[in-house]
C-alpha atoms as a printed R data frame, in Angstrom:
    type eleno elety resid chain resno       x      y       z
1   ATOM     1    CA   MET     A     1   0.134  0.120  -0.043
2   ATOM     2    CA   LYS     A     2   1.363  3.516  -0.857
3   ATOM     3    CA   PHE     A     3   0.779  6.578   1.199
4   ATOM     4    CA   GLY     A     4   0.769 10.166  -0.068
5   ATOM     5    CA   LEU     A     5   0.277 13.614   1.735
6   ATOM     6    CA   LEU     A     6  -2.445 16.346   0.779
7   ATOM     7    CA   PHE     A     7  -1.990 19.917   1.230
8   ATOM     8    CA   THR     A     8  -4.730 22.962   1.344
9   ATOM     9    CA   PHE     A     9  -3.145 25.628   2.847
10  ATOM    10    CA   GLN     A    10  -6.276 26.517   4.997
11  ATOM    11    CA   LEU     A    11  -5.834 28.952   7.837
12  ATOM    12    CA   PRO     A    12  -9.099 29.229  10.311
13  ATOM    13    CA   PRO     A    13  -9.916 32.452  11.515
14  ATOM    14    CA   GLY     A    14  -7.854 33.791  14.412
15  ATOM    15    CA   CYS     A    15  -5.071 30.960  14.121
16  ATOM    16    CA   GLY     A    16  -2.157 33.466  14.173
17  ATOM    17    CA   ILE     A    17  -0.567 31.974  11.278
18  ATOM    18    CA   GLN     A    18   0.706 34.094   8.198
19  ATOM    19    CA   TRP     A    19  -0.677 33.167   4.547
20  ATOM    20    CA   HIS     A    20   2.916 32.227   3.230
21  ATOM    21    CA   GLU     A    21   3.589 29.849   6.240
22  ATOM    22    CA   PRO     A    22   1.609 26.609   5.124
23  ATOM    23    CA   TYR     A    23   3.366 27.056   1.611
24  ATOM    24    CA   GLN     A    24   6.661 27.094   3.314
25  ATOM    25    CA   ASP     A    25   5.616 24.298   5.499
26  ATOM    26    CA   MET     A    26   5.200 22.183   2.256
27  ATOM    27    CA   LEU     A    27   8.500 23.041   0.627
28  ATOM    28    CA   LYS     A    28  10.124 22.035   3.937
29  ATOM    29    CA   CYS     A    29   8.338 18.912   4.392
30  ATOM    30    CA   LEU     A    30   8.206 17.421   0.856
31  ATOM    31    CA   PRO     A    31  12.011 16.613   0.517
32  ATOM    32    CA   ARG     A    32  11.990 15.072   4.095
33  ATOM    33    CA   ALA     A    33   8.771 12.958   3.361
34  ATOM    34    CA   GLU     A    34  10.182 11.896   0.071
35  ATOM    35    CA   GLU     A    35  13.295 10.254   2.279
36  ATOM    36    CA   LEU     A    36  10.824  8.753   4.613
37  ATOM    37    CA   GLY     A    37   9.053  6.908   1.676
38  ATOM    38    CA   TYR     A    38   5.868  8.877   0.917
39  ATOM    39    CA   TYR     A    39   4.951  8.005  -2.627
40  ATOM    40    CA   SER     A    40   2.878 11.132  -3.637
41  ATOM    41    CA   MET     A    41   1.731 14.441  -2.721
42  ATOM    42    CA   TYR     A    42  -1.532 16.366  -3.982
43  ATOM    43    CA   LEU     A    43  -3.430 19.569  -3.694
44  ATOM    44    CA   ALA     A    44  -6.958 20.072  -2.999
45  ATOM    45    CA   THR     A    45  -8.032 23.168  -4.386
46  ATOM    46    CA   HIS     A    46 -11.082 25.794  -4.471
47  ATOM    47    CA   HIS     A    47 -11.854 29.247  -5.015
48  ATOM    48    CA   VAL     A    48 -13.167 32.312  -3.043
49  ATOM    49    CA   LYS     A    49 -12.559 30.718   0.188
50  ATOM    50    CA   THR     A    50 -12.122 33.072   3.083
51  ATOM    51    CA   ASP     A    51  -9.624 30.389   4.840
52  ATOM    52    CA   GLY     A    52  -6.932 30.352   1.822
53  ATOM    53    CA   LEU     A    53  -8.058 27.182   0.334
54  ATOM    54    CA   CYS     A    54  -5.521 26.824  -2.102
55  ATOM    55    CA   PRO     A    55  -6.860 28.313  -5.462
56  ATOM    56    CA   GLY     A    56  -3.555 28.246  -7.394
57  ATOM    57    CA   PRO     A    57  -2.625 24.523  -7.998
58  ATOM    58    CA   ILE     A    58  -0.442 25.207 -11.056
59  ATOM    59    CA   PRO     A    59   2.395 27.388  -9.451
60  ATOM    60    CA   THR     A    60   2.257 25.267  -6.495
61  ATOM    61    CA   MET     A    61   2.724 21.899  -8.183
62  ATOM    62    CA   GLY     A    62   5.557 23.581  -9.932
63  ATOM    63    CA   ALA     A    63   7.336 24.500  -6.720
64  ATOM    64    CA   ALA     A    64   6.756 20.884  -5.354
65  ATOM    65    CA   ALA     A    65   8.426 19.434  -8.395
66  ATOM    66    CA   ALA     A    66  11.251 21.533  -7.840
67  ATOM    67    CA   VAL     A    67  11.963 20.278  -4.253
68  ATOM    68    CA   THR     A    68  11.666 16.617  -4.814
69  ATOM    69    CA   LYS     A    69  12.933 13.955  -7.213
70  ATOM    70    CA   LYS     A    70  10.667 10.758  -7.171
71  ATOM    71    CA   MET     A    71   7.410 11.843  -5.582
72  ATOM    72    CA   LYS     A    72   4.109 11.856  -7.579
73  ATOM    73    CA   ILE     A    73   2.664 15.367  -8.018
74  ATOM    74    CA   GLY     A    74  -0.873 16.176  -8.497
75  ATOM    75    CA   THR     A    75  -4.321 17.561  -7.668
76  ATOM    76    CA   ALA     A    76  -6.963 16.166  -5.824
77  ATOM    77    CA   VAL     A    77  -8.768 17.836  -7.263
78  ATOM    78    CA   LEU     A    78  -8.713 20.774  -9.605
79  ATOM    79    CA   LEU     A    79 -12.071 22.403 -10.608
80  ATOM    80    CA   LEU     A    80 -12.070 22.055 -14.538
81  ATOM    81    CA   PRO     A    81 -14.881 24.324 -15.280
82  ATOM    82    CA   MET     A    82 -13.013 27.287 -13.584
83  ATOM    83    CA   TYR     A    83 -10.058 27.280 -16.467
84  ATOM    84    CA   ALA     A    84  -9.463 28.111 -19.969
85  ATOM    85    CA   PRO     A    85  -8.919 24.632 -21.127
86  ATOM    86    CA   LEU     A    86  -6.405 25.364 -23.880
87  ATOM    87    CA   LYS     A    87  -4.160 27.440 -21.454
88  ATOM    88    CA   LEU     A    88  -4.773 24.758 -18.978
89  ATOM    89    CA   ALA     A    89  -3.506 22.169 -21.253
90  ATOM    90    CA   GLU     A    90  -0.224 24.198 -21.952
91  ATOM    91    CA   ASP     A    91   0.383 24.680 -18.323
92  ATOM    92    CA   VAL     A    92  -0.147 20.957 -17.592
93  ATOM    93    CA   ALA     A    93   2.305 19.928 -20.266
94  ATOM    94    CA   VAL     A    94   5.103 22.233 -19.107
95  ATOM    95    CA   LEU     A    95   4.494 21.010 -15.592
96  ATOM    96    CA   ASP     A    96   4.860 17.481 -16.558
97  ATOM    97    CA   ASN     A    97   7.916 18.006 -18.349
98  ATOM    98    CA   ILE     A    98   9.417 19.982 -15.317
99  ATOM    99    CA   CYS     A    99   8.529 16.869 -13.074
100 ATOM   100    CA   GLU     A   100   9.445 14.591 -16.107
101 ATOM   101    CA   GLY     A   101   6.305 12.549 -15.710
102 ATOM   102    CA   ARG     A   102   5.415 12.526 -12.244
103 ATOM   103    CA   LEU     A   103   2.192 14.437 -12.623
104 ATOM   104    CA   ILE     A   104  -1.209 13.213 -11.941
105 ATOM   105    CA   LEU     A   105  -4.278 15.635 -12.737
106 ATOM   106    CA   GLY     A   106  -7.022 15.018 -10.726
107 ATOM   107    CA   VAL     A   107 -10.114 16.961 -12.127
108 ATOM   108    CA   ALA     A   108 -13.838 17.541 -11.033
109 ATOM   109    CA   PRO     A   109 -16.829 19.758 -12.467
110 ATOM   110    CA   GLY     A   110 -17.246 21.654  -8.910
111 ATOM   111    CA   TYR     A   111 -20.258 22.031  -6.969
112 ATOM   112    CA   VAL     A   112 -20.063 25.324  -4.703
113 ATOM   113    CA   ALA     A   113 -22.661 27.912  -6.209
114 ATOM   114    CA   GLU     A   114 -20.186 31.096  -4.786
115 ATOM   115    CA   GLU     A   115 -17.214 29.509  -6.899
116 ATOM   116    CA   PHE     A   116 -19.140 29.639 -10.205
117 ATOM   117    CA   ALA     A   117 -20.890 33.173  -9.482
118 ATOM   118    CA   ALA     A   118 -17.515 34.488  -8.966
119 ATOM   119    CA   HIS     A   119 -16.049 33.288 -12.186
120 ATOM   120    CA   GLY     A   120 -19.017 33.953 -14.225
121 ATOM   121    CA   ILE     A   121 -19.664 30.512 -14.872
122 ATOM   122    CA   PRO     A   122 -23.434 29.047 -14.971
123 ATOM   123    CA   ARG     A   123 -23.517 26.259 -12.538
124 ATOM   124    CA   GLU     A   124 -25.847 24.340 -14.274
125 ATOM   125    CA   GLU     A   125 -23.114 23.969 -17.265
126 ATOM   126    CA   ARG     A   126 -20.324 22.614 -15.153
127 ATOM   127    CA   THR     A   127 -20.785 18.995 -16.128
128 ATOM   128    CA   GLY     A   128 -20.784 20.080 -19.843
129 ATOM   129    CA   ARG     A   129 -17.886 22.180 -19.657
130 ATOM   130    CA   PHE     A   130 -16.136 19.867 -17.504
131 ATOM   131    CA   GLU     A   131 -16.201 16.804 -19.963
132 ATOM   132    CA   GLU     A   132 -15.802 19.164 -23.119
133 ATOM   133    CA   ALA     A   133 -12.867 20.791 -21.476
134 ATOM   134    CA   LEU     A   134 -11.187 17.494 -21.163
135 ATOM   135    CA   ASP     A   135 -11.804 16.599 -24.636
136 ATOM   136    CA   LEU     A   136 -10.266 19.602 -25.865
137 ATOM   137    CA   MET     A   137  -7.225 19.306 -23.583
138 ATOM   138    CA   ILE     A   138  -6.626 15.835 -24.819
139 ATOM   139    CA   GLU     A   139  -6.836 16.694 -28.424
140 ATOM   140    CA   ALA     A   140  -4.300 19.426 -27.736
141 ATOM   141    CA   TRP     A   141  -2.122 16.857 -26.037
142 ATOM   142    CA   THR     A   142  -2.380 14.157 -28.415
143 ATOM   143    CA   ARG     A   143  -2.489 15.933 -32.054
144 ATOM   144    CA   ASP     A   144   0.218 17.742 -33.882
145 ATOM   145    CA   GLU     A   145  -2.527 19.925 -35.198
146 ATOM   146    CA   PHE     A   146  -6.028 20.369 -33.804
147 ATOM   147    CA   GLU     A   147  -9.146 22.349 -34.126
148 ATOM   148    CA   PHE     A   148 -11.885 21.918 -31.767
149 ATOM   149    CA   ASN     A   149 -15.827 23.051 -32.188
150 ATOM   150    CA   GLY     A   150 -17.690 22.516 -28.982
151 ATOM   151    CA   LYS     A   151 -20.693 23.977 -27.400
152 ATOM   152    CA   TYR     A   152 -18.594 25.894 -24.736
153 ATOM   153    CA   PHE     A   153 -15.070 26.285 -26.230
154 ATOM   154    CA   LYS     A   154 -14.251 26.688 -29.914
155 ATOM   155    CA   VAL     A   155 -10.458 26.863 -31.009
156 ATOM   156    CA   PRO     A   156  -9.250 27.479 -34.819
157 ATOM   157    CA   ARG     A   157  -6.704 24.949 -36.397
158 ATOM   158    CA   THR     A   158  -3.571 25.358 -34.087
159 ATOM   159    CA   VAL     A   159  -0.613 23.736 -32.452
160 ATOM   160    CA   MET     A   160   0.180 23.277 -28.850
161 ATOM   161    CA   THR     A   161   3.772 22.422 -27.508
162 ATOM   162    CA   PRO     A   162   5.533 21.163 -25.708
163 ATOM   163    CA   LYS     A   163   3.483 17.794 -25.563
164 ATOM   164    CA   PRO     A   164   3.320 16.014 -22.176
165 ATOM   165    CA   PHE     A   165   6.198 14.144 -20.805
166 ATOM   166    CA   GLN     A   166   3.916 11.263 -20.448
167 ATOM   167    CA   LYS     A   167   2.430  9.434 -23.282
168 ATOM   168    CA   PRO     A   168  -0.312  9.838 -24.229
169 ATOM   169    CA   TYR     A   169  -1.035 12.284 -21.527
170 ATOM   170    CA   PRO     A   170  -0.643 12.322 -17.501
171 ATOM   171    CA   GLN     A   171  -2.789  9.950 -15.770
172 ATOM   172    CA   LEU     A   172  -6.407 11.406 -15.189
173 ATOM   173    CA   TRP     A   173  -8.167 11.211 -11.774
174 ATOM   174    CA   TYR     A   174 -11.880 11.921 -11.076
175 ATOM   175    CA   GLY     A   175 -13.296 13.425  -8.077
176 ATOM   176    CA   VAL     A   176 -16.855 12.781  -8.516
177 ATOM   177    CA   SER     A   177 -19.868 10.967  -6.714
178 ATOM   178    CA   ALA     A   178 -22.944 10.851  -9.226
179 ATOM   179    CA   LYS     A   179 -23.514  7.937 -10.611
180 ATOM   180    CA   SER     A   180 -23.367  8.882 -14.251
181 ATOM   181    CA   ALA     A   181 -20.240 10.745 -13.591
182 ATOM   182    CA   LEU     A   182 -18.618  7.614 -11.919
183 ATOM   183    CA   LYS     A   183 -19.483  5.857 -15.284
184 ATOM   184    CA   ARG     A   184 -17.960  8.560 -17.532
185 ATOM   185    CA   ALA     A   185 -14.708  7.940 -15.425
186 ATOM   186    CA   ALA     A   186 -14.774  4.461 -16.158
187 ATOM   187    CA   ARG     A   187 -15.197  5.174 -19.758
188 ATOM   188    CA   ARG     A   188 -12.242  7.636 -19.708
189 ATOM   189    CA   HIS     A   189 -10.073  5.210 -17.906
190 ATOM   190    CA   ALA     A   190  -9.730  7.774 -15.067
191 ATOM   191    CA   ILE     A   191  -8.949  7.095 -11.536
192 ATOM   192    CA   GLN     A   192 -11.626  7.384  -9.076
193 ATOM   193    CA   ILE     A   193 -10.530  9.581  -5.930
194 ATOM   194    CA   MET     A   194 -13.104  9.570  -3.291
195 ATOM   195    CA   SER     A   195 -13.891 12.600  -0.689
196 ATOM   196    CA   PRO     A   196 -12.746 12.004   2.643
197 ATOM   197    CA   ARG     A   197 -16.208 13.457   3.511
198 ATOM   198    CA   HIS     A   198 -17.648  9.811   3.013
199 ATOM   199    CA   GLY     A   199 -17.975  6.818   5.403
200 ATOM   200    CA   ILE     A   200 -17.144  3.402   4.063
201 ATOM   201    CA   GLU     A   201 -20.486  2.468   3.467
202 ATOM   202    CA   GLU     A   202 -21.195  5.608   1.187
203 ATOM   203    CA   LEU     A   203 -17.774  4.771  -0.237
204 ATOM   204    CA   ARG     A   204 -18.987  1.207  -1.133
205 ATOM   205    CA   GLU     A   205 -22.099  2.957  -3.050
206 ATOM   206    CA   HIS     A   206 -19.983  5.156  -4.962
207 ATOM   207    CA   TYR     A   207 -17.539  2.664  -6.157
208 ATOM   208    CA   ALA     A   208 -20.124  0.406  -7.255
209 ATOM   209    CA   PRO     A   209 -21.197  2.381 -10.469
210 ATOM   210    CA   TYR     A   210 -17.705  2.843 -11.403
211 ATOM   211    CA   GLU     A   211 -16.716 -0.680 -11.020
212 ATOM   212    CA   ASP     A   212 -19.512 -1.948 -12.900
213 ATOM   213    CA   GLU     A   213 -19.036  0.255 -15.757
214 ATOM   214    CA   ALA     A   214 -15.332 -0.746 -15.957
215 ATOM   215    CA   LYS     A   215 -16.399 -4.445 -15.787
216 ATOM   216    CA   ALA     A   216 -18.846 -3.798 -18.850
217 ATOM   217    CA   ILE     A   217 -16.491 -2.000 -20.878
218 ATOM   218    CA   GLY     A   218 -13.439 -4.496 -20.402
219 ATOM   219    CA   TRP     A   219 -11.149 -2.149 -18.342
220 ATOM   220    CA   SER     A   220  -9.255 -3.324 -15.235
221 ATOM   221    CA   ILE     A   221  -9.193 -0.586 -12.636
222 ATOM   222    CA   PRO     A   222  -5.276 -0.072 -12.238
223 ATOM   223    CA   SER     A   223  -5.627  1.762  -8.564
224 ATOM   224    CA   LYS     A   224  -7.942  2.707  -5.889
225 ATOM   225    CA   PRO     A   225  -6.625  5.664  -3.969
226 ATOM   226    CA   ILE     A   226  -8.475  7.270  -0.926
227 ATOM   227    CA   ILE     A   227  -8.021 10.557   0.856
228 ATOM   228    CA   ARG     A   228  -8.579 10.619   5.028
229 ATOM   229    CA   GLN     A   229  -7.742 13.087   7.393
230 ATOM   230    CA   VAL     A   230  -4.833 11.598   9.302
231 ATOM   231    CA   PHE     A   231  -2.855 12.595  12.289
232 ATOM   232    CA   VAL     A   232  -0.907 10.411  14.537
233 ATOM   233    CA   SER     A   233   0.652 11.166  18.059
234 ATOM   234    CA   PRO     A   234   2.230  9.035  20.787
235 ATOM   235    CA   THR     A   235  -1.077  9.269  22.575
236 ATOM   236    CA   MET     A   236  -4.786  9.406  21.613
237 ATOM   237    CA   ALA     A   237  -5.420 12.612  23.845
238 ATOM   238    CA   GLN     A   238  -2.181 14.256  21.978
239 ATOM   239    CA   ALA     A   239  -3.389 13.400  18.549
240 ATOM   240    CA   GLU     A   240  -6.921 14.913  19.336
241 ATOM   241    CA   ALA     A   241  -5.653 17.967  20.920
242 ATOM   242    CA   ILE     A   242  -3.925 18.875  18.002
243 ATOM   243    CA   ALA     A   243  -6.053 17.627  15.197
244 ATOM   244    CA   ALA     A   244  -9.858 18.031  16.407
245 ATOM   245    CA   PRO     A   245  -9.998 22.000  15.831
246 ATOM   246    CA   ALA     A   246  -8.571 21.636  12.114
247 ATOM   247    CA   ILE     A   247 -11.206 18.612  11.531
248 ATOM   248    CA   GLU     A   248 -13.950 20.760  13.271
249 ATOM   249    CA   HIS     A   249 -13.203 23.613  10.854
250 ATOM   250    CA   LEU     A   250 -13.199 21.070   7.918
251 ATOM   251    CA   TYR     A   251 -16.502 19.573   8.713
252 ATOM   252    CA   ARG     A   252 -18.481 22.358   9.901
253 ATOM   253    CA   GLU     A   253 -17.259 25.496   7.689
254 ATOM   254    CA   VAL     A   254 -16.528 23.574   4.461
255 ATOM   255    CA   TYR     A   255 -18.670 20.309   4.238
256 ATOM   256    CA   GLY     A   256 -21.357 21.333   6.840
257 ATOM   257    CA   LYS     A   257 -22.074 24.708   5.129
258 ATOM   258    CA   ALA     A   258 -21.955 23.283   1.616
259 ATOM   259    CA   SER     A   259 -24.544 20.574   2.912
260 ATOM   260    CA   ALA     A   260 -26.404 23.404   4.581
261 ATOM   261    CA   ALA     A   261 -26.583 25.394   1.672
262 ATOM   262    CA   GLY     A   262 -27.682 22.601  -0.726
263 ATOM   263    CA   ASP     A   263 -24.537 22.396  -2.724
264 ATOM   264    CA   ARG     A   264 -23.414 18.848  -1.962
265 ATOM   265    CA   VAL     A   265 -24.929 16.818   0.773
266 ATOM   266    CA   LEU     A   266 -23.202 15.716   3.927
267 ATOM   267    CA   ARG     A   267 -24.590 12.617   5.729
268 ATOM   268    CA   ASN     A   268 -24.360 11.270   9.022
269 ATOM   269    CA   ASP     A   269 -23.579  7.616   9.435
270 ATOM   270    CA   ASP     A   270 -27.431  7.073  10.159
271 ATOM   271    CA   GLY     A   271 -28.071  8.614   6.470
272 ATOM   272    CA   SER     A   272 -29.574 11.952   7.794
273 ATOM   273    CA   THR     A   273 -28.380 15.232   6.183
274 ATOM   274    CA   ILE     A   274 -26.488 17.821   7.807
275 ATOM   275    CA   THR     A   275 -29.005 20.674   7.362
276 ATOM   276    CA   ASP     A   276 -27.205 23.203   9.812
277 ATOM   277    CA   HIS     A   277 -23.186 23.491   9.978
278 ATOM   278    CA   ASN     A   278 -23.735 23.931  13.667
279 ATOM   279    CA   GLN     A   279 -24.666 20.244  14.128
280 ATOM   280    CA   VAL     A   280 -21.008 19.233  13.314
281 ATOM   281    CA   SER     A   281 -18.853 18.794  15.965
282 ATOM   282    CA   PHE     A   282 -15.188 16.601  16.085
283 ATOM   283    CA   ASP     A   283 -17.334 13.551  17.394
284 ATOM   284    CA   THR     A   284 -20.108 13.662  14.602
285 ATOM   285    CA   PHE     A   285 -17.824 12.000  11.946
286 ATOM   286    CA   LYS     A   286 -15.317 10.351  14.315
287 ATOM   287    CA   GLN     A   287 -15.500  7.084  12.230
288 ATOM   288    CA   ARG     A   288 -13.948  9.014   8.863
289 ATOM   289    CA   TYR     A   289 -11.028 10.189  10.169
290 ATOM   290    CA   ILE     A   290  -7.951  8.676  11.579
291 ATOM   291    CA   VAL     A   291  -6.840 10.438  14.624
292 ATOM   292    CA   GLY     A   292  -4.770  8.621  17.334
293 ATOM   293    CA   THR     A   293  -1.783  6.528  18.020
294 ATOM   294    CA   PRO     A   294   0.125  4.722  15.524
295 ATOM   295    CA   GLU     A   295  -1.579  1.404  16.484
296 ATOM   296    CA   PHE     A   296  -4.977  2.961  16.196
297 ATOM   297    CA   ALA     A   297  -4.266  4.136  12.680
298 ATOM   298    CA   ILE     A   298  -2.811  0.607  11.670
299 ATOM   299    CA   GLY     A   299  -6.136 -0.770  12.752
300 ATOM   300    CA   GLU     A   300  -8.093  1.862  10.861
301 ATOM   301    CA   ILE     A   301  -6.232  1.709   7.321
302 ATOM   302    CA   SER     A   302  -6.681 -2.209   7.394
303 ATOM   303    CA   LYS     A   303 -10.357 -1.440   7.721
304 ATOM   304    CA   TYR     A   304 -10.438  0.665   4.409
305 ATOM   305    CA   ARG     A   305  -8.040 -1.599   2.610
306 ATOM   306    CA   ASP     A   306  -9.962 -4.585   3.556
307 ATOM   307    CA   ALA     A   307 -13.631 -2.993   2.998
308 ATOM   308    CA   LEU     A   308 -12.755 -1.136  -0.200
309 ATOM   309    CA   GLY     A   309  -9.495 -2.679  -1.650
310 ATOM   310    CA   CYS     A   310  -7.809  0.628  -1.638
311 ATOM   311    CA   ASP     A   311  -3.839  0.563  -2.474
312 ATOM   312    CA   GLU     A   312  -3.025  4.246  -1.866
313 ATOM   313    CA   MET     A   313  -3.899  6.457   1.285
314 ATOM   314    CA   VAL     A   314  -3.372 10.211   0.772
315 ATOM   315    CA   CYS     A   315  -3.070 11.532   4.129
316 ATOM   316    CA   TRP     A   316  -4.604 14.917   4.922
317 ATOM   317    CA   MET     A   317  -2.217 15.826   7.899
318 ATOM   318    CA   HIS     A   318  -1.476 19.565   6.852
319 ATOM   319    CA   MET     A   319  -4.947 20.364   8.162
320 ATOM   320    CA   PRO     A   320  -6.182 23.912   8.612
321 ATOM   321    CA   GLY     A   321  -4.585 25.962  11.550
322 ATOM   322    CA   ILE     A   322  -1.921 23.014  12.384
323 ATOM   323    CA   ARG     A   323   1.547 24.314  12.410
324 ATOM   324    CA   GLY     A   324   4.332 22.902  10.396
325 ATOM   325    CA   LYS     A   325   6.405 21.481  13.158
326 ATOM   326    CA   ASP     A   326   3.369 19.896  14.818
327 ATOM   327    CA   VAL     A   327   2.681 18.238  11.395
328 ATOM   328    CA   MET     A   328   6.159 17.040  10.926
329 ATOM   329    CA   GLY     A   329   5.866 15.142  14.090
330 ATOM   330    CA   SER     A   330   2.917 13.257  12.520
331 ATOM   331    CA   VAL     A   331   4.607 12.744   9.225
332 ATOM   332    CA   GLU     A   332   7.899 11.082  10.935
333 ATOM   333    CA   LEU     A   333   5.880  8.923  13.453
334 ATOM   334    CA   PHE     A   334   3.513  7.581  10.588
335 ATOM   335    CA   ALA     A   335   6.498  6.813   8.401
336 ATOM   336    CA   ARG     A   336   8.336  5.017  11.236
337 ATOM   337    CA   GLU     A   337   5.593  2.916  12.898
338 ATOM   338    CA   VAL     A   338   2.742  2.670  10.483
339 ATOM   339    CA   MET     A   339   3.731  2.484   6.781
340 ATOM   340    CA   PRO     A   340   6.031 -0.353   7.273
341 ATOM   341    CA   VAL     A   341   3.002 -2.696   8.417
342 ATOM   342    CA   PHE     A   342   1.490 -2.035   4.791
343 ATOM   343    CA   GLN     A   343   4.472 -2.174   2.721
C-alpha cells in the first residue's frame, strides 16, 4: 500500500498563522517526506474561500516539483470548469515536463455555487464544460495540429507544444460522486478519488457504478486511492488536541456549510443530512478520520483496505491551522511506525 500527503493551505480565523507559512511548510516537508518513503503529494483546491484554501494549484505544483525527485505530484482535485482549457493544457504539459512525468491530474466539475458565480460560469453548465474541456485538452496533448468546435469552447486550427512528458498524457483522476459521472470516469479510464467526507458504506455505494462500468467495457481499474484526514501522536489525547480543531473547521465550515446550502449533501452515518453546519463537531464523523496513536491508525487503515480494496491512502495531515512543526511530528511517526506495516 502506498501513502501520500495532501495540502490545502487553509487558515481558520484567528489561528495566528500568516498566509505564506503553510506554503513554506510544504516546501520544507516534501524533501523529508520523500526520504521517509511517501509516494505522492496532492493539492486540494477551491476558489473564493475566506480561509485561503488553495486557488492556485499550477504554480504550487511547480514549486513541489522543484523540491522533489521521485514523488508523484498531483491535484485532488482541480475544478476544471474554472479554467480556459487550452491554457490549462499548456500549463499541465509544461508541468509534466518539469517533473519528468510525475504529474497526476485530478479533476472535478465542482459544486459550490459561490465559486461559479464569482467566475461568471453558470453552475448548471458545470458538467458539460467539465467533459468538453477534457476532450479539448486531450486533443491538444495528442495531436500535432488540432481544432475544436464544441458547445462551450471553440479553437481554430492550431498547435500546442510542448507535449506532455507522459504518453499520451498524464494520468487522469476524477473526483465525482454522481452515478452518471462515475460511469464517465470509467469510460475515460480515469482513476476515481473519493472525498474524505464519505464513510465506508457511502464509499462502497459510490464505487459500485464505477466498478460495474469498468467491468462492462473490459477495463481493469489499476488503482483505488482514498483521502482521509490523518494525524498520529504518541497518545490519543495528544493527537486529538492538535487535530480536532482543524477537523471541526473542515467538517463544519467547509462540508457542513456546503450541505446546509444545498450545494453538496453531507450525511451522518445514520443517513440523515446535515442541514445546519452547527450540527457538526469533532465527534460527529469520528469514524471517517484517523486521529490517534500509530496502533489506532494501523487498525483503521486496515479497515479501509479490507472493505474497499484501496491501494493508496492520501493522508491529509497538513490540516487547517496546524503548524508545520506539529505536522512533521505526525509525518515522521506515521512513516516510522505505520507505513512499514503495509509495505
